[in-house]
Amino acid sequence: MLTPMEVEYFRTLLTDQLNRLLTQASQAAAELASEDSRASEAIDRACVHSDQEMKLRIKSRESRLINKVRMALDRIDAGIYGLCEVCEEPISVERLKARPVTSKCILCKEMEERMEALSP
């Protein structure tokens, strides 16, 4: 089980990460809007369109990460951060430091990945 000091460490870490991600998402949205209005020639529009698609894929990944960070903060608020959602055993501090948004211990995550690999 995490100590109160460790919980606050992860709360700060996750809050800082969330703020950075939200700032980046806001900047990316502003860039997409300004690039679209600047594209005038067909080639420029094609390049801008390709860049926008790549940025939207990145934004989608960031959006999923934002959701995971928010869910981790919700688990902190609920007092269940650091407990595996599958087996309810404590997740190691080392694993949480490597992946603060994780909700599964390493054994349950490995089992999940093995099951995914077996499914068609």
mmCIF file of C-alpha atoms in Angstrom:
data_model
loop_
_atom_site.group_PDB
_atom_site.id
_atom_site.type_symbol
_atom_site.label_atom_id
_atom_site.label_comp_id
_atom_site.label_asym_id
_atom_site.label_seq_id
_atom_site.Cartn_x
_atom_site.Cartn_y
_atom_site.Cartn_z
ATOM 1 C CA MET A 1 0.000 0.000 0.000
ATOM 2 C CA LEU A 2 1.220 3.508 -0.800
ATOM 3 C CA THR A 3 2.130 5.906 1.947
ATOM 4 C CA PRO A 4 0.333 9.290 2.068
ATOM 5 C CA MET A 5 3.590 10.909 0.921
ATOM 6 C CA GLU A 6 3.778 8.602 -2.115
ATOM 7 C CA VAL A 7 0.123 9.289 -2.969
ATOM 8 C CA GLU A 8 0.796 13.038 -2.926
ATOM 9 C CA TYR A 9 3.907 12.520 -5.068
ATOM 10 C CA PHE A 10 1.796 10.741 -7.702
ATOM 11 C CA ARG A 11 -1.028 13.300 -7.414
ATOM 12 C CA THR A 12 1.444 16.096 -8.167
ATOM 13 C CA LEU A 13 3.105 14.118 -10.964
ATOM 14 C CA LEU A 14 -0.233 13.305 -12.622
ATOM 15 C CA THR A 15 -1.625 16.829 -12.182
ATOM 16 C CA ASP A 16 1.489 18.320 -13.791
ATOM 17 C CA GLN A 17 1.251 15.814 -16.649
ATOM 18 C CA LEU A 18 -2.432 16.617 -17.159
ATOM 19 C CA ASN A 19 -1.729 20.355 -17.284
ATOM 20 C CA ARG A 20 1.060 19.847 -19.856
ATOM 21 C CA LEU A 21 -1.138 17.627 -22.028
ATOM 22 C CA LEU A 22 -4.052 20.072 -21.926
ATOM 23 C CA THR A 23 -1.754 22.951 -22.883
ATOM 24 C CA GLN A 24 -0.287 20.952 -25.774
ATOM 25 C CA ALA A 25 -3.751 19.950 -26.985
ATOM 26 C CA SER A 26 -4.903 23.552 -26.946
ATOM 27 C CA GLN A 27 -1.834 24.702 -28.886
ATOM 28 C CA ALA A 28 -2.254 21.900 -31.443
ATOM 29 C CA ALA A 29 -5.884 22.852 -32.036
ATOM 30 C CA ALA A 30 -4.901 26.484 -32.588
ATOM 31 C CA GLU A 31 -2.151 25.422 -35.036
ATOM 32 C CA LEU A 32 -4.571 23.261 -37.026
ATOM 33 C CA ALA A 33 -6.992 26.160 -37.378
ATOM 34 C CA SER A 34 -4.318 28.642 -38.493
ATOM 35 C CA GLU A 35 -2.677 26.235 -40.973
ATOM 36 C CA ASP A 36 -5.969 25.524 -42.685
ATOM 37 C CA SER A 37 -6.614 29.212 -43.301
ATOM 38 C CA ARG A 38 -3.086 29.770 -44.706
ATOM 39 C CA ALA A 39 -3.176 27.007 -47.326
ATOM 40 C CA SER A 40 -3.910 28.569 -50.695
ATOM 41 C CA GLU A 41 -2.443 26.470 -53.477
ATOM 42 C CA ALA A 42 -3.397 22.845 -54.131
ATOM 43 C CA ILE A 43 0.030 21.485 -53.184
ATOM 44 C CA ASP A 44 0.076 23.564 -50.022
ATOM 45 C CA ARG A 45 -3.401 22.302 -49.141
ATOM 46 C CA ALA A 46 -2.298 18.679 -49.697
ATOM 47 C CA CYS A 47 0.727 19.145 -47.444
ATOM 48 C CA VAL A 48 -1.365 20.883 -44.800
ATOM 49 C CA HIS A 49 -3.981 18.123 -45.032
ATOM 50 C CA SER A 50 -1.294 15.447 -44.519
ATOM 51 C CA ASP A 51 0.161 17.373 -41.567
ATOM 52 C CA GLN A 52 -3.302 17.797 -40.081
ATOM 53 C CA GLU A 53 -4.003 14.064 -40.314
ATOM 54 C CA MET A 54 -0.766 13.303 -38.491
ATOM 55 C CA LYS A 55 -1.523 15.921 -35.826
ATOM 56 C CA LEU A 56 -5.038 14.541 -35.383
ATOM 57 C CA ARG A 57 -3.638 11.030 -34.820
ATOM 58 C CA ILE A 58 -1.225 12.447 -32.245
ATOM 59 C CA LYS A 59 -4.054 14.420 -30.678
ATOM 60 C CA SER A 60 -6.150 11.254 -30.459
ATOM 61 C CA ARG A 61 -3.334 9.483 -28.596
ATOM 62 C CA GLU A 62 -2.939 12.496 -26.307
ATOM 63 C CA SER A 63 -6.689 12.513 -25.708
ATOM 64 C CA ARG A 64 -6.566 8.882 -24.566
ATOM 65 C CA LEU A 65 -3.630 9.704 -22.286
ATOM 66 C CA ILE A 66 -5.508 12.697 -20.857
ATOM 67 C CA ASN A 67 -8.396 10.352 -20.017
ATOM 68 C CA LYS A 68 -6.026 7.860 -18.367
ATOM 69 C CA VAL A 69 -4.430 10.624 -16.284
ATOM 70 C CA ARG A 70 -7.859 11.860 -15.191
ATOM 71 C CA MET A 71 -8.889 8.310 -14.273
ATOM 72 C CA ALA A 72 -5.700 7.885 -12.217
ATOM 73 C CA LEU A 73 -6.447 11.144 -10.381
ATOM 74 C CA ASP A 74 -9.993 9.884 -9.768
ATOM 75 C CA ARG A 75 -8.527 6.693 -8.269
ATOM 76 C CA ILE A 76 -6.362 8.834 -5.976
ATOM 77 C CA ASP A 77 -9.449 10.768 -4.863
ATOM 78 C CA ALA A 78 -11.315 7.494 -4.283
ATOM 79 C CA GLY A 79 -8.444 6.096 -2.223
ATOM 80 C CA ILE A 80 -7.816 3.162 -4.562
ATOM 81 C CA TYR A 81 -4.799 4.447 -6.518
ATOM 82 C CA GLY A 82 -2.027 1.870 -6.515
ATOM 83 C CA LEU A 83 -4.364 -1.109 -6.219
ATOM 84 C CA CYS A 84 -4.772 -3.428 -9.198
ATOM 85 C CA GLU A 85 -8.274 -3.187 -10.650
ATOM 86 C CA VAL A 86 -8.207 -6.909 -11.436
ATOM 87 C CA CYS A 87 -6.739 -8.676 -8.385
ATOM 88 C CA GLU A 88 -6.929 -5.720 -5.952
ATOM 89 C CA GLU A 89 -3.324 -6.315 -4.855
ATOM 90 C CA PRO A 90 -0.939 -3.347 -4.501
ATOM 91 C CA ILE A 91 0.864 -2.214 -7.643
ATOM 92 C CA SER A 92 4.597 -1.793 -7.038
ATOM 93 C CA VAL A 93 5.887 1.756 -6.624
ATOM 94 C CA GLU A 94 8.464 1.007 -9.333
ATOM 95 C CA ARG A 95 5.678 0.174 -11.795
ATOM 96 C CA LEU A 96 3.739 3.297 -10.828
ATOM 97 C CA LYS A 97 6.862 5.423 -11.325
ATOM 98 C CA ALA A 98 7.370 3.889 -14.776
ATOM 99 C CA ARG A 99 3.683 4.224 -15.712
ATOM 100 C CA PRO A 100 1.748 6.419 -13.257
ATOM 101 C CA VAL A 101 -1.547 5.931 -15.132
ATOM 102 C CA THR A 102 -1.508 2.161 -14.789
ATOM 103 C CA SER A 103 -4.434 0.476 -13.091
ATOM 104 C CA LYS A 104 -3.078 -3.081 -13.192
ATOM 105 C CA CYS A 105 -0.215 -4.848 -11.493
ATOM 106 C CA ILE A 106 2.432 -6.312 -13.739
ATOM 107 C CA LEU A 107 1.139 -9.890 -13.388
ATOM 108 C CA CYS A 108 -2.429 -8.970 -14.396
ATOM 109 C CA LYS A 109 -1.178 -6.773 -17.254
ATOM 110 C CA GLU A 110 1.021 -9.581 -18.578
ATOM 111 C CA MET A 111 -1.909 -11.996 -18.379
ATOM 112 C CA GLU A 112 -4.100 -9.536 -20.268
ATOM 113 C CA GLU A 113 -1.460 -9.169 -22.992
ATOM 114 C CA ARG A 114 -1.101 -12.961 -23.310
ATOM 115 C CA MET A 115 -4.881 -13.303 -23.681
ATOM 116 C CA GLU A 116 -4.918 -10.544 -26.333
ATOM 117 C CA ALA A 117 -2.143 -12.309 -28.238
ATOM 118 C CA LEU A 118 -4.170 -15.526 -28.292
ATOM 119 C CA SER A 119 -7.354 -13.928 -29.591
ATOM 120 C CA PRO A 120 -7.771 -13.735 -33.403
#
